[in-house]
Coordinates of N, CA and C and ligand atoms in Angstrom, one line a residue:
X1 N -10.7 27.6 -13.7 CA -9.6 27.5 -12.7 C -8.2 27.5 -13.4
X2 N -7.3 28.3 -12.9 CA -6.0 28.3 -13.5 C -5.2 27.2 -12.9
X3 N -4.2 26.7 -13.6 CA -3.4 25.5 -13.1 C -2.7 25.9 -11.7
X4 N -2.8 25.1 -10.7 CA -2.2 25.4 -9.4 C -0.7 25.4 -9.5
X5 N -0.1 26.3 -8.8 CA 1.4 26.4 -8.7 C 1.9 25.5 -7.5
X6 N 2.7 24.5 -7.8 CA 3.2 23.6 -6.8 C 4.7 23.9 -6.5
X7 N 5.0 24.2 -5.3 CA 6.4 24.3 -4.9 C 7.0 22.9 -4.6
X8 N 8.1 22.6 -5.2 CA 8.8 21.3 -5.0 C 10.1 21.6 -4.3
X9 N 10.4 21.1 -3.2 CA 11.7 21.3 -2.5 C 12.8 20.6 -3.2
X10 N 13.9 21.2 -3.4 CA 15.1 20.6 -4.1 C 16.3 20.5 -3.2
X11 N 17.4 20.0 -3.7 CA 18.5 19.7 -2.8 C 19.8 20.3 -3.5
X12 N 20.8 20.4 -2.7 CA 22.1 20.9 -3.1 C 23.0 19.7 -3.6
X13 N 23.7 19.9 -4.6 CA 24.6 18.8 -5.2 C 25.7 19.5 -5.9
X14 N 26.7 18.7 -6.3 CA 27.8 19.2 -7.1 C 27.6 18.6 -8.5
X15 N 27.8 19.4 -9.6 CA 27.7 18.9 -10.9 C 29.0 18.2 -11.3
X16 N 29.1 17.7 -12.5 CA 30.3 16.9 -12.9 C 31.6 17.7 -12.9
X17 N 31.5 19.0 -12.9 CA 32.7 19.8 -12.8 C 33.0 20.1 -11.3
X18 N 32.2 19.7 -10.4 CA 32.4 19.9 -9.0 C 31.8 21.3 -8.5
X19 N 31.0 21.9 -9.4 CA 30.4 23.2 -9.0 C 29.1 22.9 -8.3
X20 N 28.8 23.7 -7.2 CA 27.5 23.5 -6.5 C 26.3 23.9 -7.3
X21 N 25.3 23.0 -7.4 CA 24.1 23.3 -8.1 C 22.9 22.9 -7.2
X22 N 21.7 23.3 -7.6 CA 20.5 22.8 -7.0 C 19.8 21.8 -7.9
X23 N 19.3 20.7 -7.4 CA 18.9 19.6 -8.2 C 17.6 19.0 -7.7
X24 N 16.9 18.3 -8.6 CA 15.7 17.5 -8.2 C 15.5 16.4 -9.3
X25 N 15.2 15.2 -8.9 CA 14.9 14.2 -9.8 C 13.7 14.6 -10.6
X26 N 13.7 14.4 -11.9 CA 12.7 14.9 -12.8 C 11.3 14.2 -12.7
X27 N 11.3 13.0 -12.1 CA 10.0 12.4 -12.0 C 9.0 13.1 -11.1
X28 N 9.5 13.9 -10.1 CA 8.6 14.7 -9.3 C 8.0 15.8 -10.2
X29 N 8.8 16.4 -11.0 CA 8.3 17.5 -11.9 C 7.3 16.9 -12.9
X30 N 7.6 15.7 -13.4 CA 6.7 15.1 -14.4 C 5.3 14.7 -13.7
X31 N 5.4 14.2 -12.4 CA 4.2 13.8 -11.7 C 3.3 15.0 -11.5
X32 N 3.9 16.2 -11.2 CA 3.1 17.4 -10.9 C 2.5 17.9 -12.3
X33 N 3.4 18.0 -13.3 CA 2.9 18.5 -14.6 C 1.8 17.7 -15.2
X34 N 2.0 16.3 -15.2 CA 1.0 15.5 -15.8 C -0.3 15.4 -15.1
X35 N -0.3 15.8 -13.8 CA -1.5 15.9 -13.0 C -2.2 17.2 -13.2
X36 N -1.6 18.2 -13.9 CA -2.2 19.5 -14.2 C -1.7 20.6 -13.4
X37 N -0.6 20.4 -12.6 CA 0.0 21.5 -11.8 C 1.2 22.1 -12.5
X38 N 1.5 23.3 -12.0 CA 2.7 24.0 -12.6 C 3.8 23.9 -11.5
X39 N 4.9 23.1 -11.8 CA 5.9 22.9 -10.8 C 6.9 24.1 -10.8
X40 N 7.3 24.5 -9.5 CA 8.4 25.5 -9.3 C 9.3 24.9 -8.3
X41 N 10.6 25.0 -8.5 CA 11.5 24.5 -7.5 C 11.9 25.5 -6.4
X42 N 12.0 24.9 -5.2 CA 12.4 25.8 -4.1 C 13.8 25.3 -3.6
X43 N 14.8 26.1 -3.7 CA 16.1 25.7 -3.3 C 16.2 25.6 -1.8
X44 N 17.1 24.8 -1.3 CA 17.2 24.6 0.2 C 18.0 25.7 0.9
X45 N 17.3 26.8 1.1 CA 18.0 27.9 1.9 C 17.3 28.0 3.2
X46 N 18.0 28.5 4.2 CA 17.5 28.4 5.6 C 16.5 29.5 5.9
X47 N 15.5 29.6 5.1 CA 14.5 30.7 5.4 C 13.5 30.2 6.4
X48 N 13.0 31.1 7.2 CA 12.0 30.7 8.2 C 11.1 31.9 8.5
X49 N 10.1 31.7 9.3 CA 9.2 32.8 9.8 C 8.5 33.5 8.7
X50 N 8.7 34.8 8.6 CA 7.9 35.6 7.6 C 8.2 35.3 6.2
X51 N 9.5 34.9 5.9 CA 9.9 34.6 4.6 C 9.1 33.3 4.1
X52 N 9.0 32.4 5.0 CA 8.2 31.1 4.7 C 6.8 31.5 4.4
X53 N 6.2 32.3 5.2 CA 4.8 32.8 5.0 C 4.6 33.4 3.7
X54 N 5.6 34.3 3.3 CA 5.5 35.0 2.0 C 5.6 34.0 0.9
X55 N 6.5 33.0 1.0 CA 6.7 32.0 0.0 C 5.4 31.2 -0.2
X56 N 4.9 30.8 0.9 CA 3.7 29.9 0.9 C 2.5 30.6 0.2
X57 N 2.4 31.9 0.5 CA 1.3 32.7 -0.1 C 1.3 32.7 -1.6
X58 N 2.5 32.5 -2.2 CA 2.6 32.5 -3.7 C 2.3 31.1 -4.3
X59 N 2.2 30.1 -3.4 CA 2.0 28.7 -3.9 C 0.6 28.2 -3.6
X60 N 0.2 27.2 -4.4 CA -1.1 26.6 -4.2 C -0.9 25.3 -3.5
X61 N 0.3 24.7 -3.5 CA 0.5 23.5 -2.8 C 2.0 23.3 -2.7
X62 N 2.4 22.3 -1.8 CA 3.8 22.1 -1.5 C 4.1 20.6 -1.7
X63 N 5.1 20.2 -2.4 CA 5.5 18.8 -2.5 C 6.9 18.7 -1.8
X64 N 6.9 18.0 -0.7 CA 8.2 17.8 0.0 C 8.8 16.5 -0.5
X65 N 9.9 16.7 -1.1 CA 10.5 15.6 -1.9 C 11.5 14.7 -1.1
X66 N 12.0 13.7 -1.8 CA 12.9 12.8 -1.1 C 14.3 13.4 -1.0
X67 N 15.2 12.7 -0.3 CA 16.6 13.2 -0.1 C 17.3 12.6 1.1
X68 N 18.2 13.3 1.6 CA 19.0 12.8 2.7 C 18.3 12.8 4.0
X69 N 19.0 12.4 5.0 CA 18.4 12.3 6.4 C 18.2 13.7 7.0
X70 N 17.2 13.7 7.9 CA 17.0 14.9 8.7 C 18.0 14.9 9.9
X71 N 18.6 16.1 10.3 CA 19.5 16.1 11.4 C 18.8 15.6 12.6
X72 N 19.6 14.7 13.4 CA 18.9 14.1 14.5 C 18.5 15.0 15.6
X73 N 19.1 16.2 15.7 CA 18.8 17.2 16.8 C 17.4 17.8 16.5
X74 N 16.8 17.5 15.3 CA 15.4 18.1 15.1 C 14.4 17.2 15.8
X75 N 14.7 16.0 16.2 CA 13.7 15.2 16.8 C 14.3 14.3 17.9
X76 N 15.4 14.8 18.5 CA 16.1 14.0 19.5 C 16.4 12.6 19.2
X77 N 16.9 12.4 17.9 CA 17.1 11.0 17.4 C 18.4 10.4 17.9
X78 N 18.4 9.1 17.7 CA 19.6 8.3 18.1 C 20.7 8.4 17.1
X79 N 21.9 8.8 17.4 CA 23.0 8.8 16.4 C 23.1 7.4 15.8
X80 N 23.4 7.4 14.5 CA 23.7 6.1 13.8 C 24.6 6.3 12.7
X81 N 25.6 5.4 12.5 CA 26.6 5.6 11.4 C 26.0 5.7 10.0
X82 N 24.8 5.2 9.8 CA 24.2 5.3 8.4 C 23.4 6.6 8.2
X83 N 23.3 7.4 9.2 CA 22.7 8.8 9.0 C 23.6 9.5 8.1
X84 N 23.0 10.0 6.9 CA 23.8 10.7 5.9 C 23.0 11.7 5.1
X85 N 23.8 12.5 4.4 CA 23.2 13.5 3.5 C 22.4 14.6 4.2
X86 N 22.8 14.9 5.5 CA 22.1 15.9 6.3 C 22.4 17.3 5.7
X87 N 21.3 18.1 5.6 CA 21.4 19.5 5.2 C 20.6 20.3 6.1
X88 N 21.2 21.0 7.1 CA 20.4 21.7 8.1 C 19.6 22.8 7.5
X89 N 20.1 23.5 6.4 CA 19.3 24.5 5.8 C 18.0 24.0 5.2
X90 N 18.1 22.8 4.5 CA 16.9 22.2 4.0 C 16.0 21.8 5.1
X91 N 16.5 21.3 6.2 CA 15.6 20.9 7.3 C 14.8 22.1 7.8
X92 N 15.5 23.2 7.9 CA 14.9 24.5 8.4 C 13.8 24.9 7.5
X93 N 14.1 24.9 6.2 CA 13.1 25.3 5.2 C 11.9 24.4 5.2
X94 N 12.1 23.1 5.1 CA 11.0 22.2 4.9 C 10.2 22.0 6.2
X95 N 10.8 22.0 7.4 CA 10.1 22.0 8.6 C 9.2 23.2 8.8
X96 N 9.7 24.4 8.5 CA 9.0 25.6 8.5 C 7.8 25.6 7.6
X97 N 8.1 25.2 6.3 CA 7.0 25.1 5.3 C 5.9 24.2 5.7
X98 N 6.3 23.0 6.2 CA 5.3 22.1 6.6 C 4.4 22.6 7.8
X99 N 5.0 23.2 8.8 CA 4.3 23.7 9.9 C 3.3 24.8 9.4
X100 N 3.8 25.7 8.5 CA 3.0 26.8 8.0 C 1.8 26.3 7.1
X101 N 2.1 25.2 6.3 CA 1.1 24.6 5.5 C 0.0 23.9 6.3
X102 N 0.5 23.2 7.3 CA -0.4 22.5 8.2 C -1.4 23.5 8.9
X103 N -0.8 24.6 9.3 CA -1.6 25.6 10.1 C -2.6 26.4 9.2
X104 N -2.1 26.7 7.9 CA -2.9 27.6 7.1 C -3.8 26.8 6.2
X105 N -3.8 25.5 6.2 CA -4.7 24.7 5.3 C -4.2 24.7 3.8
X106 N -2.9 25.0 3.6 CA -2.3 24.9 2.3 C -2.0 23.4 2.0
X107 N -2.5 22.8 0.8 CA -2.3 21.4 0.5 C -0.8 21.1 0.5
X108 N -0.4 20.0 1.1 CA 1.0 19.5 1.1 C 1.0 18.0 1.0
X109 N 2.1 17.6 0.3 CA 2.3 16.1 0.1 C 3.8 15.8 0.4
X110 N 4.0 14.9 1.3 CA 5.4 14.5 1.6 C 5.7 13.2 1.0
X111 N 6.9 13.0 0.4 CA 7.3 11.8 -0.2 C 8.6 11.4 0.4
X112 N 8.7 10.2 0.9 CA 10.0 9.6 1.5 C 10.6 10.5 2.5
X113 N 11.7 11.2 2.2 CA 12.2 12.1 3.2 C 11.1 13.1 3.6
X114 N 10.3 13.5 2.6 CA 9.2 14.5 2.9 C 8.2 13.9 3.9
X115 N 7.9 12.6 3.8 CA 7.1 11.9 4.8 C 7.7 12.1 6.2
X116 N 9.0 11.9 6.3 CA 9.7 12.0 7.6 C 9.7 13.5 8.0
X117 N 9.8 14.4 7.1 CA 9.8 15.8 7.5 C 8.4 16.2 8.1
X118 N 7.3 15.7 7.4 CA 6.0 16.0 7.9 C 5.9 15.5 9.4
X119 N 6.3 14.3 9.6 CA 6.2 13.7 11.0 C 7.0 14.5 12.0
X120 N 8.3 14.8 11.6 CA 9.1 15.6 12.5 C 8.6 17.0 12.7
X121 N 8.2 17.7 11.7 CA 7.7 19.1 11.7 C 6.6 19.2 12.7
X122 N 5.7 18.2 12.8 CA 4.5 18.3 13.6 C 4.7 17.6 15.0
X123 N 6.0 17.2 15.3 CA 6.3 16.7 16.6 C 6.6 15.2 16.8
X124 N 6.7 14.5 15.7 CA 7.0 13.1 15.8 C 8.5 12.8 15.7
X125 N 8.8 11.5 15.8 CA 10.2 11.1 15.8 C 10.5 10.0 14.8
X126 N 11.7 9.7 14.5 CA 12.1 8.7 13.5 C 13.0 7.6 14.1
X127 N 12.9 6.4 13.5 CA 14.0 5.5 13.6 C 15.1 6.0 12.7
X128 N 16.3 6.2 13.3 CA 17.4 6.7 12.5 C 18.0 5.6 11.7
X129 N 17.7 4.3 12.0 CA 18.0 3.2 11.1 C 17.0 2.1 11.4
X130 N 16.1 1.8 10.4 CA 15.0 0.8 10.7 C 15.6 -0.5 11.0
X131 N 16.6 -0.9 10.2 CA 17.1 -2.3 10.3 C 17.7 -2.6 11.7
X132 N 18.3 -1.6 12.3 CA 18.9 -1.8 13.6 C 17.9 -1.5 14.8
X133 N 16.9 -0.7 14.5 CA 16.1 -0.3 15.6 C 14.6 -0.8 15.7
X134 N 14.1 -1.3 14.6 CA 12.8 -1.9 14.5 C 12.9 -3.4 14.5
X135 N 12.6 -4.1 15.6 CA 12.7 -5.5 15.7 C 11.7 -6.2 14.6
X136 N 12.2 -7.1 13.9 CA 11.4 -7.8 12.9 C 11.2 -7.0 11.6
X137 N 11.9 -6.0 11.4 CA 11.8 -5.2 10.2 C 12.1 -6.0 8.9
X138 N 11.3 -5.7 7.9 CA 11.6 -6.3 6.6 C 12.6 -5.3 5.9
X139 N 13.1 -5.7 4.7 CA 14.0 -4.8 4.0 C 13.3 -3.6 3.4
X140 N 13.7 -2.4 3.8 CA 13.2 -1.2 3.2 C 14.2 -0.4 2.4
X141 N 15.4 -0.7 2.5 CA 16.5 0.1 1.9 C 17.0 -0.5 0.6
X142 N 16.1 -0.4 -0.5 CA 16.5 -0.9 -1.8 C 17.2 0.1 -2.6
X143 N 17.8 1.1 -2.0 CA 18.4 2.3 -2.7 C 19.4 1.8 -3.8
X144 N 20.4 1.1 -3.4 CA 21.6 1.0 -4.2 C 21.6 -0.3 -5.1
X145 N 20.8 -1.2 -4.7 CA 20.9 -2.5 -5.3 C 19.7 -2.9 -6.2
X146 N 18.9 -1.9 -6.6 CA 17.7 -2.2 -7.4 C 17.2 -1.0 -8.2
X147 N 16.3 -1.2 -9.1 CA 15.6 -0.1 -9.8 C 14.7 0.6 -8.9
X148 N 14.5 1.8 -9.1 CA 13.6 2.6 -8.2 C 12.2 2.3 -8.3
X149 N 11.8 1.6 -9.4 CA 10.4 1.1 -9.6 C 10.2 -0.2 -9.0
X150 N 11.2 -0.8 -8.5 CA 11.0 -2.2 -7.9 C 10.0 -2.2 -6.8
X151 N 9.0 -3.1 -7.0 CA 7.9 -3.2 -6.0 C 8.4 -4.1 -4.8
X152 N 8.7 -3.5 -3.7 CA 9.4 -4.2 -2.6 C 8.5 -4.8 -1.6
X153 N 7.5 -4.2 -1.3 CA 6.6 -4.7 -0.2 C 5.2 -4.1 -0.4
X154 N 4.2 -4.8 0.3 CA 2.9 -4.3 0.3 C 2.7 -3.2 1.4
X155 N 1.7 -2.4 1.2 CA 1.2 -1.6 2.3 C -0.3 -1.8 2.5
X156 N -0.8 -1.9 3.7 CA -2.2 -2.0 4.0 C -2.7 -0.6 4.2
X157 N -3.8 -0.2 3.5 CA -4.3 1.1 3.7 C -5.4 1.0 4.8
X158 N -5.4 2.0 5.7 CA -6.3 2.1 6.8 C -7.7 2.5 6.3
X159 N -8.7 1.6 6.6 CA -10.1 1.9 6.2 C -10.5 3.3 6.8
X160 N -11.2 4.0 6.0 CA -11.8 5.3 6.4 C -10.9 6.5 6.4
X161 N -9.6 6.2 6.0 CA -8.7 7.4 5.8 C -8.9 8.0 4.5
X162 N -8.5 9.3 4.4 CA -8.6 10.0 3.1 C -7.7 9.3 2.1
X163 N -6.6 8.9 2.5 CA -5.6 8.2 1.6 C -6.3 7.0 1.0
X164 N -6.9 6.1 1.8 CA -7.6 4.9 1.3 C -8.7 5.3 0.3
X165 N -9.4 6.4 0.6 CA -10.5 6.9 -0.2 C -10.0 7.3 -1.6
X166 N -8.9 8.0 -1.6 CA -8.3 8.5 -2.9 C -7.8 7.3 -3.7
X167 N -7.1 6.4 -3.1 CA -6.6 5.2 -3.8 C -7.7 4.3 -4.2
X168 N -8.7 4.2 -3.5 CA -9.8 3.3 -3.8 C -9.4 1.8 -3.7
X169 N -8.5 1.5 -2.8 CA -7.9 0.2 -2.6 C -7.8 -0.1 -1.1
X170 N -7.6 -1.4 -0.8 CA -7.4 -1.7 0.6 C -5.9 -1.9 0.9
X171 N -5.2 -2.1 -0.2 CA -3.7 -2.3 -0.1 C -3.0 -2.0 -1.5
X172 N -1.7 -1.8 -1.4 CA -0.9 -1.5 -2.6 C 0.4 -2.2 -2.5
X173 N 1.1 -2.4 -3.6 CA 2.5 -2.9 -3.5 C 3.3 -1.7 -4.0
X174 N 4.3 -1.4 -3.2 CA 5.1 -0.1 -3.4 C 6.6 -0.4 -3.5
X175 N 7.3 0.6 -3.9 CA 8.8 0.6 -3.9 C 9.2 1.1 -2.5
X176 N 10.5 0.9 -2.2 CA 10.9 1.2 -0.8 C 12.4 1.5 -0.9
X177 N 12.7 2.8 -0.7 CA 14.0 3.4 -0.9 C 14.4 4.2 0.3
X178 N 14.2 3.6 1.5 CA 14.5 4.4 2.7 C 15.1 3.5 3.8
X179 N 16.0 4.1 4.6 CA 16.5 3.3 5.8 C 16.0 3.9 7.1
X180 N 15.3 5.0 7.0 CA 14.7 5.6 8.2 C 13.2 5.5 8.1
X181 N 12.5 5.7 9.2 CA 11.0 5.6 9.2 C 10.4 6.3 10.4
X182 N 9.1 6.4 10.4 CA 8.4 7.1 11.5 C 8.4 6.2 12.7
X183 N 8.8 6.7 13.8 CA 8.8 6.0 15.1 C 7.6 6.4 15.9
X184 N 7.7 7.5 16.6 CA 6.5 8.0 17.3 C 5.8 9.0 16.3
X185 N 4.5 8.8 16.1 CA 3.8 9.7 15.2 C 3.5 11.0 15.9
X186 N 3.6 12.1 15.1 CA 3.1 13.4 15.7 C 1.7 13.3 16.1
X187 N 1.4 14.0 17.3 CA 0.0 13.8 17.8 C -1.1 14.1 16.9
X188 N -0.9 15.1 16.0 CA -2.0 15.5 15.1 C -2.2 14.6 13.9
X189 N -1.2 13.7 13.6 CA -1.2 12.9 12.4 C -1.9 11.5 12.7
X190 N -2.5 11.1 11.6 CA -3.2 9.8 11.7 C -2.5 8.8 10.7
X191 N -2.2 7.6 11.2 CA -1.6 6.6 10.3 C -2.6 6.2 9.2
X192 N -2.1 6.1 8.0 CA -3.1 5.7 6.9 C -2.6 4.5 6.1
X193 N -1.3 4.1 6.3 CA -0.8 2.9 5.6 C 0.3 2.3 6.5
X194 N 0.3 0.9 6.4 CA 1.3 0.1 7.2 C 2.0 -0.9 6.3
X195 N 3.3 -1.0 6.5 CA 4.1 -2.1 5.9 C 3.8 -3.3 6.7
X196 N 4.1 -4.5 6.1 CA 3.9 -5.8 6.8 C 4.5 -5.9 8.2
X197 N 5.6 -5.2 8.4 CA 6.3 -5.2 9.7 C 5.8 -4.2 10.7
X198 N 4.7 -3.5 10.3 CA 4.1 -2.6 11.2 C 4.5 -1.2 11.1
X199 N 5.6 -0.9 10.2 CA 6.0 0.4 10.0 C 5.0 1.3 9.3
X200 N 4.8 2.5 9.8 CA 3.8 3.4 9.2 C 4.4 3.9 7.9
X201 N 3.6 3.8 6.8 CA 4.2 4.3 5.5 C 3.2 5.3 4.9
X202 N 2.1 5.6 5.6 CA 1.2 6.7 5.1 C 0.7 7.5 6.3
X203 N 0.7 8.8 6.1 CA 0.3 9.7 7.2 C -0.7 10.7 6.6
X204 N -1.6 11.1 7.4 CA -2.5 12.3 7.0 C -2.9 13.1 8.2
X205 N -3.2 14.4 7.9 CA -3.5 15.4 8.9 C -5.1 15.6 8.8
X206 N -5.8 14.9 9.7 CA -7.3 15.0 9.7 C -7.7 16.4 9.7
X207 N -8.8 16.7 9.0 CA -9.4 18.1 9.0 C -8.7 19.1 8.0
X208 N -7.5 18.7 7.5 CA -6.8 19.5 6.6 C -7.3 19.2 5.1
X209 N -7.3 20.3 4.3 CA -7.8 20.0 2.9 C -7.0 18.9 2.2
X210 N -5.7 18.9 2.3 CA -4.9 17.8 1.8 C -3.5 17.9 2.5
X211 N -3.4 17.1 3.5 CA -2.1 17.1 4.3 C -1.8 15.6 4.3
X212 N -0.9 15.1 3.4 CA -0.6 13.7 3.4 C 0.8 13.4 3.1
X213 N 1.2 12.2 3.5 CA 2.6 11.9 3.2 C 2.7 10.4 3.1
X214 N 3.6 9.9 2.2 CA 3.8 8.5 2.0 C 5.3 8.2 2.0
X215 N 5.7 7.1 2.6 CA 7.1 6.7 2.7 C 7.7 6.2 1.4
X216 N 6.8 5.7 0.5 CA 7.3 5.2 -0.7 C 7.5 6.3 -1.8
X217 N 7.8 5.9 -3.0 CA 8.1 6.9 -4.0 C 7.1 6.8 -5.2
X218 N 5.9 7.4 -5.1 CA 4.9 7.2 -6.1 C 5.4 7.9 -7.4
X219 N 6.3 8.8 -7.4 CA 6.7 9.5 -8.6 C 7.5 8.6 -9.5
X220 N 7.9 7.4 -9.0 CA 8.5 6.4 -9.9 C 7.5 5.4 -10.4
X221 N 6.2 5.5 -10.0 CA 5.2 4.5 -10.3 C 4.1 5.2 -11.1
X222 N 4.4 6.1 -12.0 CA 3.4 6.9 -12.7 C 2.6 6.1 -13.7
X223 N 3.1 4.9 -14.0 CA 2.3 4.0 -14.9 C 1.1 3.4 -14.2
X224 N 1.1 3.5 -12.9 CA 0.0 2.9 -12.1 C -1.2 3.9 -12.1
X225 N -2.4 3.4 -12.5 CA -3.6 4.3 -12.4 C -3.8 4.8 -11.0
X226 N -3.5 4.0 -10.0 CA -3.7 4.4 -8.6 C -2.8 5.6 -8.2
X227 N -1.6 5.6 -8.7 CA -0.7 6.7 -8.5 C -1.1 7.9 -9.2
X228 N -1.6 7.8 -10.4 CA -2.2 9.0 -11.1 C -3.3 9.6 -10.3
X229 N -4.2 8.7 -9.7 CA -5.3 9.3 -8.9 C -4.7 10.0 -7.7
X230 N -3.7 9.5 -7.2 CA -3.1 10.2 -6.0 C -2.6 11.6 -6.3
X231 N -1.7 11.7 -7.3 CA -1.2 13.0 -7.7 C -2.4 13.9 -8.2
X232 N -3.3 13.3 -8.9 CA -4.5 14.1 -9.3 C -5.3 14.7 -8.2
X233 N -5.4 13.9 -7.1 CA -6.2 14.4 -6.0 C -5.4 15.6 -5.3
X234 N -4.1 15.5 -5.3 CA -3.3 16.5 -4.7 C -3.4 17.8 -5.5
X235 N -3.3 17.7 -6.8 CA -3.3 18.9 -7.6 C -4.8 19.5 -7.6
X236 N -5.8 18.6 -7.5 CA -7.1 19.1 -7.5 C -7.4 19.9 -6.2
X237 N -6.8 19.4 -5.1 CA -7.0 20.1 -3.8 C -6.2 21.4 -3.8
X238 N -5.0 21.4 -4.4 CA -4.3 22.7 -4.6 C -5.0 23.7 -5.4
X239 N -5.8 23.2 -6.4 CA -6.5 24.1 -7.3 C -7.7 24.8 -6.6
X240 N -8.1 24.2 -5.5 CA -9.2 24.8 -4.7 C -8.8 25.8 -3.7
X241 N -7.5 25.9 -3.5 CA -7.0 26.7 -2.4 C -7.3 28.2 -2.5
Ligands
LIG301 MN1 9.2 0.7 2.9

């Protein structure tokens, strides 16, 4: 078996000279490489339809990465002053890719923003700010005031889910770098992990070879054997495609 080619979605940014560049945190690339995949970056251009199908054909798996918020018009979301970093082109690309991957059985993994993309792409909605909209919410937005490896809260894994099977655990302690979260789940998705406040932090698409998403950032937790198993299972599924 040749090493599976994994497409990782990237984002637009300006470099130190103010020039526009495409970027991605290197931990995602490391996570894919060290699990045996070949990472390729996908820039956030507003491709859809046949172009997405053509792109997907060349890839063995998709990793939907973290980033800014999804535009609220994609899921009829409530406006909120903390909604930020919106890139409509990236939304178009990632929503199209997710829908095509879900339909075609191409393995996909959503992380943080990618978790939210998976839910929205398949018909779910989001809290546009957890703190203000989920009563009794614990702190999930550790973005600016802590290290990205900081283990912020536990998640309970749902018995019998594919995610729990891969992890081989009933619960995990995870990092938490998000201010938005899944509100109504897409009808086709199954919750696979819950934070202590009831927020869904793991999702999977039953019947799909590997359709999963997590709200935390496993790419910052590569020293954990359980995280290695998770990325390993993704790359293994992609290798079978
Ligand atoms: Mn969280």
